Short mmCIF file of C-alpha atoms in Angstrom, two decimals:
data_model
loop_
_atom_site.label_atom_id
_atom_site.label_comp_id
_atom_site.label_asym_id
_atom_site.label_seq_id
_atom_site.Cartn_x
_atom_site.Cartn_y
_atom_site.Cartn_z
CA MET A 1 40.64 -32.54 -4.53
CA ASN A 2 43.62 -32.96 -7.07
CA PHE A 3 43.86 -30.65 -10.23
CA SER A 4 45.49 -31.02 -13.32
CA SER A 5 45.47 -27.50 -13.99
CA LYS A 6 47.01 -24.74 -11.18
CA LEU A 7 44.35 -22.16 -13.58
CA LEU A 8 41.27 -24.91 -13.05
CA GLU A 9 42.21 -24.85 -9.32
CA GLU A 10 42.37 -21.45 -9.03
CA ALA A 11 38.56 -20.81 -10.76
CA VAL A 12 37.20 -23.55 -8.85
CA HIS A 13 38.76 -22.16 -5.16
CA GLU A 14 36.73 -18.80 -6.04
CA PHE A 15 33.71 -20.02 -7.26
CA ALA A 16 33.93 -22.24 -3.97
CA LYS A 17 33.94 -19.26 -1.81
CA LEU A 18 30.38 -18.10 -2.94
CA PRO A 19 27.93 -19.11 -0.35
CA GLY A 20 25.71 -22.14 -0.74
CA ILE A 21 28.60 -23.89 -3.27
CA GLY A 22 31.05 -25.89 -2.36
CA GLN A 23 34.33 -27.81 -4.27
CA LYS A 24 32.29 -30.34 -6.55
CA THR A 25 29.49 -27.80 -7.22
CA ALA A 26 32.23 -25.20 -7.86
CA LEU A 27 34.11 -27.56 -10.04
CA ARG A 28 30.71 -28.41 -12.30
CA LEU A 29 30.52 -24.69 -12.77
CA VAL A 30 33.55 -23.93 -14.09
CA LEU A 31 33.66 -26.96 -16.68
CA HIS A 32 30.55 -25.61 -17.56
CA LEU A 33 32.12 -22.69 -18.37
CA LEU A 34 35.32 -24.27 -20.44
CA LYS A 35 32.22 -25.75 -22.56
CA LYS A 36 31.29 -22.53 -23.53
CA GLU A 37 32.00 -20.27 -27.27
CA GLN A 38 34.56 -17.44 -25.74
CA GLU A 39 32.07 -14.69 -26.23
CA GLU A 40 29.48 -16.08 -23.91
CA VAL A 41 32.36 -16.67 -21.16
CA ASN A 42 33.53 -12.42 -21.75
CA HIS A 43 30.24 -11.98 -21.84
CA PHE A 44 29.54 -13.49 -18.27
CA GLY A 45 32.71 -11.77 -17.28
CA GLN A 46 32.19 -8.36 -17.86
CA THR A 47 28.60 -8.93 -16.90
CA LEU A 48 30.37 -9.49 -13.23
CA ILE A 49 32.36 -6.79 -13.60
CA ARG A 50 30.05 -3.85 -14.20
CA LEU A 51 27.68 -5.50 -11.71
CA LYS A 52 30.63 -4.81 -8.85
CA GLN A 53 31.95 -1.42 -10.65
CA GLU A 54 28.50 0.36 -11.59
CA ILE A 55 25.64 -0.92 -8.98
CA LYS A 56 24.34 1.97 -6.61
CA HIS A 57 22.39 1.96 -3.87
CA CYS A 58 18.72 4.18 -3.54
CA SER A 59 19.77 7.27 -1.89
CA ILE A 60 16.09 7.13 -0.38
CA CYS A 61 15.86 3.34 0.54
CA HIS A 62 19.33 1.88 0.12
CA ASN A 63 17.78 -0.73 -2.12
CA ILE A 64 20.23 -2.36 -4.64
CA SER A 65 19.67 0.49 -8.34
CA ASP A 66 21.04 0.94 -11.67
CA GLN A 67 19.99 4.86 -10.41
CA THR A 68 20.85 7.28 -7.89
CA VAL A 69 16.97 7.43 -7.05
CA CYS A 70 15.31 3.26 -7.07
CA SER A 71 12.26 3.12 -9.85
CA ILE A 72 10.14 2.17 -6.92
CA CYS A 73 10.84 5.19 -4.92
CA MET A 74 10.58 7.26 -8.26
CA ALA A 75 7.32 5.22 -9.27
CA PRO A 76 4.72 7.93 -8.95
CA LYS A 77 1.59 5.10 -8.20
CA ARG A 78 3.62 4.33 -5.27
CA ASP A 79 2.13 4.77 -2.13
CA LYS A 80 5.01 6.82 -0.02
CA THR A 81 3.14 7.36 3.12
CA LEU A 82 3.68 3.63 3.88
CA ILE A 83 6.99 2.32 4.12
CA CYS A 84 7.99 -1.42 4.55
CA VAL A 85 11.48 -1.75 6.53
CA VAL A 86 13.25 -4.81 5.35
CA GLU A 87 16.82 -6.45 6.22
CA ASP A 88 18.18 -6.47 2.47
CA ALA A 89 17.54 -6.46 -1.51
CA ARG A 90 16.46 -9.75 -1.16
CA ASP A 91 13.25 -9.52 0.83
CA VAL A 92 12.15 -6.33 -1.23
CA MET A 93 12.02 -8.99 -4.03
CA ALA A 94 10.19 -11.35 -2.38
CA ILE A 95 7.77 -9.10 -1.48
CA GLU A 96 7.56 -7.64 -5.08
CA ASN A 97 6.90 -10.84 -6.23
CA THR A 98 3.59 -11.02 -3.63
CA ASN A 99 2.16 -8.23 -5.81
CA GLN A 100 0.28 -7.07 -2.33
CA PHE A 101 2.40 -4.16 -1.46
CA PHE A 102 2.30 -0.87 -3.07
CA GLY A 103 4.09 1.24 -0.68
CA VAL A 104 8.03 2.10 -0.84
CA TYR A 105 10.71 0.24 0.94
CA HIS A 106 13.87 1.21 3.63
CA VAL A 107 16.98 -1.38 3.60
CA LEU A 108 18.37 -1.50 6.72
CA GLY A 109 21.21 -3.29 5.61
CA GLY A 110 21.40 -6.13 7.78
CA LEU A 111 19.82 -6.81 11.43
CA ILE A 112 21.37 -5.83 14.82
CA SER A 113 23.53 -8.62 16.16
CA PRO A 114 26.17 -8.06 18.86
CA MET A 115 27.21 -11.59 18.49
CA ASN A 116 28.07 -10.70 14.98
CA GLY A 117 29.55 -7.24 16.23
CA ILE A 118 26.42 -5.49 14.15
CA GLY A 119 25.28 -2.78 16.40
CA PRO A 120 22.31 -0.06 14.99
CA ALA A 121 25.25 2.66 13.90
CA ASP A 122 26.11 -0.55 11.01
CA LEU A 123 22.98 0.09 9.78
CA PHE A 124 20.52 2.35 7.97
CA ILE A 125 18.56 3.44 10.79
CA ASP A 126 19.07 7.21 10.96
CA SER A 127 17.66 7.87 7.32
CA LEU A 128 14.50 5.47 8.09
CA VAL A 129 14.17 8.06 11.44
CA LYS A 130 14.86 10.91 8.72
CA ARG A 131 12.19 9.45 6.83
CA VAL A 132 9.43 9.22 9.46
CA GLU A 133 10.21 12.60 11.21
CA SER A 134 9.46 14.04 7.61
CA GLY A 135 5.56 13.97 8.23
CA GLU A 136 4.97 12.40 5.21
CA VAL A 137 4.53 8.89 6.61
CA LYS A 138 1.80 7.03 8.09
CA GLU A 139 2.15 3.83 8.89
CA VAL A 140 5.94 2.10 9.04
CA ILE A 141 5.73 -1.84 8.52
CA MET A 142 8.30 -3.99 9.61
CA ALA A 143 8.58 -6.96 7.42
CA LEU A 144 11.79 -8.87 9.15
CA SER A 145 12.59 -12.00 9.88
CA ALA A 146 11.26 -14.64 12.73
CA THR A 147 14.63 -14.72 14.42
CA MET A 148 16.24 -13.44 17.47
CA GLU A 149 17.90 -10.87 15.65
CA GLY A 150 15.12 -9.77 13.79
CA ASP A 151 12.96 -9.08 17.47
CA THR A 152 16.04 -7.01 18.64
CA THR A 153 16.01 -5.35 15.42
CA LEU A 154 12.20 -4.91 15.74
CA PHE A 155 12.19 -3.72 19.31
CA TYR A 156 15.00 -1.34 19.35
CA LEU A 157 13.25 0.38 16.05
CA HIS A 158 10.21 0.87 17.91
CA LYS A 159 11.71 2.51 20.52
CA ARG A 160 13.86 5.07 18.06
CA LEU A 161 10.43 5.85 15.82
CA GLN A 162 8.14 5.77 19.02
CA PRO A 163 8.36 9.66 19.46
CA SER A 164 7.21 10.30 15.89
CA ALA A 165 3.78 8.42 16.68
CA VAL A 166 3.48 7.23 13.49
CA PRO A 167 1.74 3.57 13.70
CA LEU A 168 4.10 1.11 14.09
CA SER A 169 2.91 -2.86 12.64
CA THR A 170 4.36 -6.26 11.99
CA ILE A 171 3.87 -8.64 9.01
CA ALA A 172 1.48 -11.35 10.90
CA ARG A 173 3.11 -14.52 11.78
CA GLY A 174 1.87 -16.87 9.05
CA ILE A 175 6.25 -16.74 8.96
CA ALA A 176 7.37 -19.62 11.38
CA PHE A 177 10.02 -18.32 14.01
CA GLY A 178 13.62 -18.65 12.80
CA GLY A 179 12.30 -18.41 9.01
CA GLU A 180 13.54 -15.71 6.94
CA LEU A 181 11.04 -13.85 4.67
CA GLU A 182 13.33 -14.67 0.72
CA TYR A 183 12.30 -18.29 1.98
CA ALA A 184 8.87 -18.18 2.36
CA ASP A 185 6.19 -18.96 -0.59
CA GLU A 186 4.51 -15.72 -1.97
CA VAL A 187 0.83 -16.61 -0.95
CA THR A 188 2.02 -16.90 2.87
CA LEU A 189 4.22 -13.94 2.57
CA GLY A 190 1.33 -11.60 0.74
CA ARG A 191 -1.34 -12.70 3.36
CA SER A 192 1.26 -11.83 6.43
CA ILE A 193 1.56 -8.01 4.97
CA ILE A 194 -2.32 -7.63 4.52
CA THR A 195 -3.11 -9.07 7.92
CA ARG A 196 -0.33 -7.35 9.72
CA VAL A 197 -1.10 -6.12 13.39
CA PRO A 198 0.01 -3.28 15.36
CA TYR A 199 3.75 -3.78 16.72
CA THR A 200 2.50 -3.11 20.49
CA HIS A 201 -0.04 -6.01 19.99
CA SER A 202 2.36 -8.53 18.56
CA MET A 203 4.66 -7.81 21.83
CA ILE A 204 1.56 -8.50 24.07
CA LYS A 205 1.35 -12.27 21.96
#
């Protein structure tokens, strides 16, 4: 792609680094910004800078937050005895949109994937074990993607949490194998949480 401006080329190159954004889409986005008023562009840029500089991760569940403890963990009406374990913040948003879950979350920050060099030590697993061992948790729901990495992580967490004797369940497989939670429709995901099954039963199936 030939550019008439070095600045334009650099901007397109940066946008093209974003997931799912190719060169042509990046060019359209940059040209769109060029048509905007200076104040709007300044606000756009400052928002991204503030996002990177000021965003926090909840000290309890590791979800993305504006505060040290996220609004979900602080909410008095949430059931703190019920923890839903997810891969990342996108899954929290997907489940919240179903309006079917009223417990709290634990964000792992990824899934175990030896092929990609991601092991248990790279995830927020130890803090999950501590939360479960506190004695306040009555059930842990594993809402992980139905992928090889998700099943590997699920099996590892089952082994780590087994000594606590806290019931471990998984969302019903209304989501096809290989599917990721963020792409599941709200009705399917909501029903999968409601009709969750004990992990030992899911292993048998």
